[in-house]
Amino acid sequence: MNAPARKGAAGGGRGPVAALVLVAAGVFAFLISYSVLAMVLRGGSVDGGGIAGVGAEGRRDPVVRMPEWMRKAGGARGRRRPFHVALTATDAAYSRWQCRVMYYWYKQMQARPEGADMGGFTRVLHSGKPDGLMDEIPTFVVDPLPAGKDHGYVVLNRPWAFVQWLQKSKIEEEYILMAEPDHIFVKPLPNLAYDNDPAAFPFFYITPSEHEKIIRKYYPEERGPITNVDPIGNSPVIIKKTLLEKIAPTWMNVSLQMKEDQETDKAFGWVLEMYAYAVASALHGVQHILRKDFMIQVFNLLLFSSKKYAESMCLSDMIRTNIDAPLKTQPPFDKKLGNTFIIHFTYGCDYTLKGVLTYGKIGEWRFDKRTYQDRPPPRNLTLPPPGVPESVVTLVKMVNEATANLPRWDEGL
């Protein structure tokens, strides 16, 4: 056989082998590329014992791990980031029974595996003296504002209470959740904040842009656009303790200034202290991650058709604007729990026995926390009639479970 023929024959014999080599080389190249890509997306480096797709903590992520910055921004946590739950309260019976229900559900949710971020708990009692719940709920007693300084608006004590608590107590957690007695945890709450970006719930009735003329008294134009003032209150908010230590004194001072200004006081009414927190945060250059899933609000209505209805709900001292105007709007009402973490029971829930919401009228079935100003609600409240939204049914069931398990409930500790 001549040389060309031998060459052709040899080449023909190596054909399948060459194909296999090419396939193997392609697979090898893919694996190298995959490893490098995974390493880059992790923001890591190649080390002697590293395995592509396996984190330093030894957990294998499916396919390629999400980039570190994206994981953090999305709320994923590689480590536990506990927050301390703090709520301000008075020693009034109305406040005490709500605190007991709230603390009961905090403990229930903290005990679940998903409750790892829920750290310590403090009831910041701004009555200036201990009360009957000191042994049941971890409590830190602070002084109220000097007599007359709150102008009958007891909520002004909240920022002053936080200032004292932050200065005088030892808080181990890096983050703080500012909560209220009328909050009920419906599932374990993770830390929704990220580093210096606190998380807050956006309230539909906090509208800084609609009150720019007033807001500019406290947040002048040279500070920045009005959009820097978030549509929030101080609760619920998860925030770094170091940030709150800076904001709290400003929040207190702005609250007092707003209350003493007649135009501001008239415009903001019972949500004045909420606006003050939003402004104080903006003054310190702090904006919040707005989380609508933070909580839902259970209530009947915000604007009332008459003074008589407002007085029946004990709100005549809180709502001073548009009280004589006819009912013009029905605010958003959260009917389902969805993926929320907290129920906030604000106003009365009023329904007919057919489950129809009554607008501006006391219903045949109702649950209103203000009915129980001087005593706790009875155990085993009547459940809502068929047709009432899930959120209201859940609220009443959770109140019933708490009262059934809390000792000496009827004594109104």
Short mmCIF file of C-alpha atoms in Angstrom, two decimals:
data_model
loop_
_atom_site.label_atom_id
_atom_site.label_comp_id
_atom_site.label_asym_id
_atom_site.label_seq_id
_atom_site.Cartn_x
_atom_site.Cartn_y
_atom_site.Cartn_z
CA MET A 1 0.00 0.00 0.00
CA ASN A 2 1.39 3.40 -0.91
CA ALA A 3 1.89 6.17 1.62
CA PRO A 4 -1.20 8.20 0.79
CA ALA A 5 -3.30 5.09 1.09
CA ARG A 6 -1.84 4.21 4.47
CA LYS A 7 -2.45 7.74 5.71
CA GLY A 8 -6.05 7.59 4.65
CA ALA A 9 -6.59 4.23 6.24
CA ALA A 10 -5.04 5.28 9.51
CA GLY A 11 -7.14 8.46 9.59
CA GLY A 12 -10.27 6.46 9.03
CA GLY A 13 -9.42 4.19 11.95
CA ARG A 14 -8.92 7.10 14.35
CA GLY A 15 -12.24 8.79 13.50
CA PRO A 16 -14.37 7.45 16.41
CA VAL A 17 -11.57 7.97 18.88
CA ALA A 18 -11.11 11.57 17.78
CA ALA A 19 -14.82 12.22 18.20
CA LEU A 20 -14.76 10.86 21.74
CA VAL A 21 -11.74 13.01 22.55
CA LEU A 22 -13.54 16.10 21.27
CA VAL A 23 -16.63 15.32 23.35
CA ALA A 24 -14.53 14.77 26.47
CA ALA A 25 -12.65 18.01 25.85
CA GLY A 26 -15.95 19.86 25.49
CA VAL A 27 -17.33 18.46 28.74
CA PHE A 28 -14.09 19.31 30.53
CA ALA A 29 -14.15 22.87 29.19
CA PHE A 30 -17.77 23.24 30.33
CA LEU A 31 -16.96 22.07 33.84
CA ILE A 32 -14.06 24.52 34.10
CA SER A 33 -16.22 27.36 32.82
CA TYR A 34 -19.00 26.39 35.26
CA SER A 35 -16.57 26.38 38.18
CA VAL A 36 -15.12 29.76 37.28
CA LEU A 37 -18.57 31.28 36.74
CA ALA A 38 -19.82 29.94 40.06
CA MET A 39 -16.73 31.33 41.81
CA VAL A 40 -17.21 34.78 40.25
CA LEU A 41 -20.91 34.94 41.09
CA ARG A 42 -20.12 34.01 44.67
CA GLY A 43 -17.61 36.81 44.86
CA GLY A 44 -15.12 34.26 46.11
CA SER A 45 -11.78 32.88 44.99
CA VAL A 46 -10.25 29.55 44.13
CA ASP A 47 -8.66 27.91 47.09
CA GLY A 48 -6.96 24.59 47.64
CA GLY A 49 -9.96 22.71 48.94
CA GLY A 50 -12.76 24.65 47.25
CA ILE A 51 -15.54 22.84 45.39
CA ALA A 52 -17.57 24.73 42.81
CA GLY A 53 -21.16 25.23 43.90
CA VAL A 54 -20.44 24.52 47.58
CA GLY A 55 -20.43 27.43 50.01
CA ALA A 56 -17.96 27.93 52.81
CA GLU A 57 -20.60 26.72 55.24
CA GLY A 58 -20.75 23.39 53.40
CA ARG A 59 -24.22 23.77 51.84
CA ARG A 60 -24.56 22.97 48.15
CA ASP A 61 -26.76 25.45 46.28
CA PRO A 62 -28.69 24.29 43.24
CA VAL A 63 -26.93 25.12 39.97
CA VAL A 64 -25.08 28.38 40.76
CA ARG A 65 -25.39 30.38 43.97
CA MET A 66 -27.04 33.78 43.71
CA PRO A 67 -24.51 36.63 43.80
CA GLU A 68 -23.82 37.85 47.35
CA TRP A 69 -25.16 41.36 46.77
CA MET A 70 -28.36 39.97 45.31
CA ARG A 71 -28.82 37.52 48.16
CA LYS A 72 -28.50 40.29 50.70
CA ALA A 73 -30.76 42.72 48.87
CA GLY A 74 -33.37 40.01 48.52
CA GLY A 75 -33.45 39.38 52.25
CA ALA A 76 -31.65 36.03 52.21
CA ARG A 77 -29.51 35.59 55.28
CA GLY A 78 -26.38 33.57 55.66
CA ARG A 79 -26.42 34.17 59.42
CA ARG A 80 -28.90 34.92 62.16
CA ARG A 81 -29.64 38.64 62.57
CA PRO A 82 -31.84 38.92 65.65
CA PHE A 83 -33.85 42.02 66.45
CA HIS A 84 -35.13 43.16 69.84
CA VAL A 85 -38.89 43.74 70.01
CA ALA A 86 -39.80 46.96 71.83
CA LEU A 87 -43.21 48.47 72.35
CA THR A 88 -44.18 51.51 74.39
CA ALA A 89 -47.13 51.26 76.75
CA THR A 90 -48.96 52.85 79.66
CA ASP A 91 -50.22 51.21 82.84
CA ALA A 92 -53.88 51.69 81.82
CA ALA A 93 -56.07 48.58 81.64
CA TYR A 94 -56.65 49.28 77.93
CA SER A 95 -52.92 49.06 77.24
CA ARG A 96 -52.24 46.15 79.60
CA TRP A 97 -54.60 43.61 78.04
CA GLN A 98 -53.35 44.40 74.53
CA CYS A 99 -49.73 43.98 75.68
CA ARG A 100 -50.56 40.58 77.19
CA VAL A 101 -52.11 39.32 73.94
CA MET A 102 -49.26 40.76 71.90
CA TYR A 103 -46.57 39.18 74.12
CA TYR A 104 -48.35 35.82 74.09
CA TRP A 105 -48.19 35.63 70.31
CA TYR A 106 -44.63 36.93 70.22
CA LYS A 107 -43.59 33.95 72.36
CA GLN A 108 -45.56 31.51 70.21
CA MET A 109 -43.91 32.71 67.00
CA GLN A 110 -40.44 33.07 68.50
CA ALA A 111 -40.56 29.40 69.56
CA ARG A 112 -41.03 28.19 65.98
CA PRO A 113 -37.98 27.25 63.89
CA GLU A 114 -38.61 30.21 61.56
CA GLY A 115 -38.59 32.60 64.54
CA ALA A 116 -34.80 32.62 64.92
CA ASP A 117 -34.54 36.37 64.20
CA MET A 118 -37.03 37.25 66.91
CA GLY A 119 -34.75 38.15 69.82
CA GLY A 120 -35.50 39.71 73.19
CA PHE A 121 -38.62 41.65 74.14
CA THR A 122 -39.16 44.82 76.18
CA ARG A 123 -42.32 46.65 77.12
CA VAL A 124 -41.15 50.24 77.58
CA LEU A 125 -43.56 51.45 80.26
CA HIS A 126 -43.75 55.25 80.24
CA SER A 127 -45.95 55.62 83.32
CA GLY A 128 -42.99 56.26 85.58
CA LYS A 129 -43.73 53.38 87.96
CA PRO A 130 -44.06 49.59 87.89
CA ASP A 131 -47.41 47.88 87.32
CA GLY A 132 -48.91 44.41 87.69
CA LEU A 133 -47.31 42.96 84.55
CA MET A 134 -43.68 43.29 85.61
CA ASP A 135 -43.34 39.54 86.31
CA GLU A 136 -45.17 38.45 83.15
CA ILE A 137 -43.66 40.72 80.47
CA PRO A 138 -40.04 41.97 80.41
CA THR A 139 -40.51 45.66 81.22
CA PHE A 140 -38.33 48.76 81.42
CA VAL A 141 -39.89 51.69 83.30
CA VAL A 142 -39.22 55.22 82.03
CA ASP A 143 -40.59 58.64 82.90
CA PRO A 144 -43.48 60.28 81.08
CA LEU A 145 -43.12 63.75 79.64
CA PRO A 146 -43.46 66.60 82.17
CA ALA A 147 -47.06 67.40 83.06
CA GLY A 148 -48.84 69.26 80.28
CA LYS A 149 -46.07 68.74 77.73
CA ASP A 150 -48.05 66.17 75.77
CA HIS A 151 -51.10 68.49 75.50
CA GLY A 152 -53.37 65.50 76.13
CA TYR A 153 -51.81 63.58 73.23
CA VAL A 154 -50.38 60.60 75.09
CA VAL A 155 -48.59 59.25 72.02
CA LEU A 156 -46.03 62.06 72.36
CA ASN A 157 -44.56 59.99 75.17
CA ARG A 158 -43.46 57.33 72.68
CA PRO A 159 -40.35 59.04 71.25
CA TRP A 160 -39.34 60.27 74.72
CA ALA A 161 -39.71 56.71 76.04
CA PHE A 162 -37.44 55.35 73.31
CA VAL A 163 -34.82 58.03 74.01
CA GLN A 164 -34.67 57.00 77.68
CA TRP A 165 -34.71 53.27 76.98
CA LEU A 166 -31.91 53.49 74.42
CA GLN A 167 -29.78 55.58 76.77
CA LYS A 168 -30.28 53.57 79.95
CA SER A 169 -30.75 49.92 78.98
CA LYS A 170 -28.39 47.29 77.64
CA ILE A 171 -29.70 45.90 74.35
CA GLU A 172 -27.77 42.94 73.01
CA GLU A 173 -29.34 42.75 69.56
CA GLU A 174 -28.03 44.89 66.69
CA TYR A 175 -31.53 45.61 65.38
CA ILE A 176 -34.76 46.80 67.00
CA LEU A 177 -38.37 46.23 65.98
CA MET A 178 -40.58 49.09 67.15
CA ALA A 179 -44.02 47.58 67.69
CA GLU A 180 -47.30 48.48 69.41
CA PRO A 181 -49.66 46.75 71.85
CA ASP A 182 -52.32 46.26 69.16
CA HIS A 183 -50.00 44.19 66.95
CA ILE A 184 -50.47 40.42 66.76
CA PHE A 185 -47.84 38.22 65.12
CA VAL A 186 -49.55 35.78 62.78
CA LYS A 187 -46.32 34.08 61.73
CA PRO A 188 -42.63 34.32 62.64
CA LEU A 189 -41.08 37.59 61.54
CA PRO A 190 -37.65 37.55 59.88
CA ASN A 191 -35.34 40.55 59.92
CA LEU A 192 -36.63 42.55 56.96
CA ALA A 193 -33.98 45.28 57.32
CA TYR A 194 -30.60 45.18 55.64
CA ASP A 195 -27.63 46.91 57.22
CA ASN A 196 -28.35 50.67 57.30
CA ASP A 197 -31.59 50.31 55.35
CA PRO A 198 -34.41 49.84 57.89
CA ALA A 199 -37.70 48.23 56.92
CA ALA A 200 -41.08 49.87 57.49
CA PHE A 201 -44.73 49.50 56.61
CA PRO A 202 -46.12 52.16 54.20
CA PHE A 203 -49.34 53.75 55.48
CA PHE A 204 -51.81 54.94 52.85
CA TYR A 205 -52.80 57.89 55.04
CA ILE A 206 -49.25 59.22 55.56
CA THR A 207 -48.81 61.46 52.51
CA PRO A 208 -45.88 63.87 52.85
CA SER A 209 -46.22 65.17 49.28
CA GLU A 210 -49.78 66.33 49.98
CA HIS A 211 -48.56 68.27 53.02
CA GLU A 212 -45.33 69.64 51.56
CA LYS A 213 -45.99 73.19 52.78
CA ILE A 214 -46.19 71.96 56.38
CA ILE A 215 -43.42 69.38 56.08
CA ARG A 216 -41.05 72.08 54.83
CA LYS A 217 -41.28 73.78 58.23
CA TYR A 218 -39.26 70.87 59.60
CA TYR A 219 -37.55 69.52 56.48
CA PRO A 220 -36.43 72.56 54.44
CA GLU A 221 -35.87 72.39 50.68
CA GLU A 222 -32.09 72.47 50.97
CA ARG A 223 -32.32 69.10 52.72
CA GLY A 224 -33.66 67.44 49.60
CA PRO A 225 -36.88 66.51 47.78
CA ILE A 226 -40.06 65.81 49.69
CA THR A 227 -39.85 62.20 48.50
CA ASN A 228 -37.04 61.71 51.01
CA VAL A 229 -39.74 61.69 53.69
CA ASP A 230 -41.14 58.16 53.68
CA PRO A 231 -44.91 57.46 53.98
CA ILE A 232 -44.43 55.66 57.30
CA GLY A 233 -44.77 55.86 61.04
CA ASN A 234 -42.37 54.54 63.64
CA SER A 235 -44.15 51.22 63.89
CA PRO A 236 -43.70 48.66 62.61
CA VAL A 237 -40.09 49.43 61.82
CA ILE A 238 -37.02 47.22 62.02
CA ILE A 239 -33.93 49.39 62.30
CA LYS A 240 -30.33 49.21 63.41
CA LYS A 241 -29.95 50.24 67.04
CA THR A 242 -27.15 52.70 66.15
CA LEU A 243 -29.45 54.47 63.67
CA LEU A 244 -32.36 54.66 66.10
CA GLU A 245 -30.07 56.13 68.75
CA LYS A 246 -29.43 59.03 66.37
CA ILE A 247 -33.01 59.42 65.14
CA ALA A 248 -34.89 59.13 68.45
CA PRO A 249 -33.90 62.51 69.99
CA THR A 250 -34.74 64.27 66.71
CA TRP A 251 -38.01 62.39 66.51
CA MET A 252 -38.89 63.57 70.01
CA ASN A 253 -38.02 67.21 69.30
CA VAL A 254 -39.85 67.28 65.96
CA SER A 255 -42.93 65.71 67.60
CA LEU A 256 -43.03 68.42 70.28
CA GLN A 257 -42.49 71.18 67.71
CA MET A 258 -45.29 69.84 65.52
CA LYS A 259 -47.68 69.58 68.46
CA GLU A 260 -47.01 73.18 69.47
CA ASP A 261 -47.63 74.47 65.94
CA GLN A 262 -51.38 74.93 65.45
CA GLU A 263 -51.33 74.50 61.67
CA THR A 264 -49.35 71.26 61.89
CA ASP A 265 -51.38 69.92 64.80
CA LYS A 266 -54.65 70.55 62.95
CA ALA A 267 -53.42 69.01 59.70
CA PHE A 268 -51.87 65.85 61.17
CA GLY A 269 -54.11 65.21 64.18
CA TRP A 270 -53.65 61.77 65.74
CA VAL A 271 -50.95 60.75 63.21
CA LEU A 272 -48.71 63.69 64.08
CA GLU A 273 -46.10 61.56 65.84
CA MET A 274 -45.95 59.26 62.79
CA TYR A 275 -45.13 62.19 60.52
CA ALA A 276 -42.54 63.32 63.06
CA TYR A 277 -40.71 59.99 62.84
CA ALA A 278 -40.73 60.09 59.03
CA VAL A 279 -39.32 63.63 59.05
CA ALA A 280 -36.71 62.83 61.71
CA SER A 281 -35.49 59.86 59.65
CA ALA A 282 -35.18 62.02 56.55
CA LEU A 283 -33.24 64.65 58.50
CA HIS A 284 -30.69 61.95 59.29
CA GLY A 285 -30.57 60.77 55.68
CA VAL A 286 -32.32 57.50 56.47
CA GLN A 287 -34.87 56.01 54.10
CA HIS A 288 -36.72 52.77 54.64
CA ILE A 289 -37.38 49.64 52.64
CA LEU A 290 -41.17 49.77 52.29
CA ARG A 291 -42.70 46.37 52.97
CA LYS A 292 -46.44 46.06 52.38
CA ASP A 293 -46.26 42.49 53.63
CA PHE A 294 -45.04 43.71 57.03
CA MET A 295 -48.59 43.83 58.36
CA ILE A 296 -52.26 44.15 57.50
CA GLN A 297 -54.72 46.54 59.10
CA VAL A 298 -58.09 45.37 60.34
CA PHE A 299 -60.66 48.11 60.77
CA ASN A 300 -64.01 49.43 59.66
CA LEU A 301 -63.39 52.96 58.40
CA LEU A 302 -61.22 55.99 58.91
CA LEU A 303 -63.54 58.86 58.08
CA PHE A 304 -66.76 58.87 60.08
CA SER A 305 -70.16 60.04 59.00
CA SER A 306 -71.00 61.72 62.29
CA LYS A 307 -69.68 62.80 65.66
CA LYS A 308 -72.06 60.33 67.30
CA TYR A 309 -70.34 57.35 65.67
CA ALA A 310 -66.89 58.68 66.52
CA GLU A 311 -67.90 59.19 70.14
CA SER A 312 -69.30 55.65 70.32
CA MET A 313 -65.82 54.42 69.36
CA CYS A 314 -64.14 56.74 71.86
CA LEU A 315 -62.40 58.60 69.05
CA SER A 316 -63.71 62.11 69.54
CA ASP A 317 -60.49 63.04 71.33
CA MET A 318 -58.32 61.62 68.56
CA ILE A 319 -59.92 62.64 65.30
CA ARG A 320 -60.53 66.33 65.02
CA THR A 321 -60.67 66.91 61.28
CA ASN A 322 -63.57 66.39 58.86
CA ILE A 323 -65.67 64.89 61.63
CA ASP A 324 -68.86 66.65 60.46
CA ALA A 325 -68.27 65.90 56.79
CA PRO A 326 -70.26 63.10 55.14
CA LEU A 327 -68.44 59.83 54.60
CA LYS A 328 -66.46 60.31 51.39
CA THR A 329 -64.10 57.39 51.20
CA GLN A 330 -63.55 53.88 52.40
CA PRO A 331 -59.84 53.19 52.96
CA PRO A 332 -58.07 50.00 51.91
CA PHE A 333 -59.20 47.13 54.10
CA ASP A 334 -57.08 44.00 54.26
CA LYS A 335 -59.52 41.13 54.00
CA LYS A 336 -57.00 38.31 53.64
CA LEU A 337 -53.86 37.46 55.56
CA GLY A 338 -51.78 36.74 52.47
CA ASN A 339 -48.09 36.58 53.35
CA THR A 340 -48.25 39.15 56.11
CA PHE A 341 -46.51 38.85 59.47
CA ILE A 342 -48.59 41.12 61.74
CA ILE A 343 -52.25 42.00 62.21
CA HIS A 344 -52.80 45.58 63.37
CA PHE A 345 -56.28 45.91 64.85
CA THR A 346 -56.94 49.62 64.71
CA TYR A 347 -60.62 50.53 64.60
CA GLY A 348 -63.87 48.75 65.26
CA CYS A 349 -64.99 45.87 63.05
CA ASP A 350 -68.74 46.13 62.52
CA TYR A 351 -70.92 43.69 60.52
CA THR A 352 -74.50 42.58 60.13
CA LEU A 353 -75.36 39.01 61.09
CA LYS A 354 -75.18 38.24 57.37
CA GLY A 355 -71.53 39.24 57.30
CA VAL A 356 -72.03 42.60 55.59
CA LEU A 357 -69.72 45.45 56.63
CA THR A 358 -71.62 48.41 58.08
CA TYR A 359 -70.34 51.81 56.99
CA GLY A 360 -70.51 54.40 59.74
CA LYS A 361 -72.81 52.28 61.89
CA ILE A 362 -72.32 50.00 64.86
CA GLY A 363 -72.91 46.47 63.62
CA GLU A 364 -75.00 43.63 65.00
CA TRP A 365 -71.67 41.82 65.41
CA ARG A 366 -68.66 43.90 66.35
CA PHE A 367 -65.21 43.75 67.82
CA ASP A 368 -63.69 47.06 68.84
CA LYS A 369 -60.76 47.27 71.20
CA ARG A 370 -62.02 50.63 72.48
CA THR A 371 -65.03 48.91 73.97
CA TYR A 372 -62.60 47.61 76.58
CA GLN A 373 -61.01 50.79 77.86
CA ASP A 374 -61.19 49.92 81.56
CA ARG A 375 -61.28 46.12 81.49
CA PRO A 376 -60.08 43.28 79.25
CA PRO A 377 -62.47 41.69 76.75
CA PRO A 378 -64.14 38.51 77.99
CA ARG A 379 -62.74 35.12 77.17
CA ASN A 380 -64.24 33.25 74.21
CA LEU A 381 -65.50 36.17 72.17
CA THR A 382 -68.28 35.32 69.74
CA LEU A 383 -66.81 34.55 66.34
CA PRO A 384 -67.86 36.69 63.37
CA PRO A 385 -70.82 35.53 61.29
CA PRO A 386 -70.29 33.75 57.95
CA GLY A 387 -69.08 36.08 55.20
CA VAL A 388 -66.81 38.20 57.38
CA PRO A 389 -63.28 38.47 55.94
CA GLU A 390 -60.54 36.02 56.93
CA SER A 391 -58.48 38.76 58.58
CA VAL A 392 -61.23 39.60 61.09
CA VAL A 393 -61.99 35.95 61.84
CA THR A 394 -58.28 35.25 62.42
CA LEU A 395 -57.97 38.26 64.71
CA VAL A 396 -60.82 37.16 66.96
CA LYS A 397 -59.61 33.55 67.05
CA MET A 398 -56.12 34.66 68.05
CA VAL A 399 -57.44 36.93 70.79
CA ASN A 400 -59.53 34.03 72.06
CA GLU A 401 -56.59 31.64 72.10
CA ALA A 402 -54.43 34.11 74.00
CA THR A 403 -57.09 34.89 76.62
CA ALA A 404 -57.79 31.18 77.11
CA ASN A 405 -54.15 30.57 78.00
CA LEU A 406 -53.26 33.70 79.98
CA PRO A 407 -53.65 33.33 83.77
CA ARG A 408 -55.92 35.62 85.77
CA TRP A 409 -57.23 37.18 82.59
CA ASP A 410 -60.56 38.29 84.03
CA GLU A 411 -58.78 40.07 86.87
CA GLY A 412 -57.36 42.60 84.42
CA LEU A 413 -53.86 42.62 85.90
#
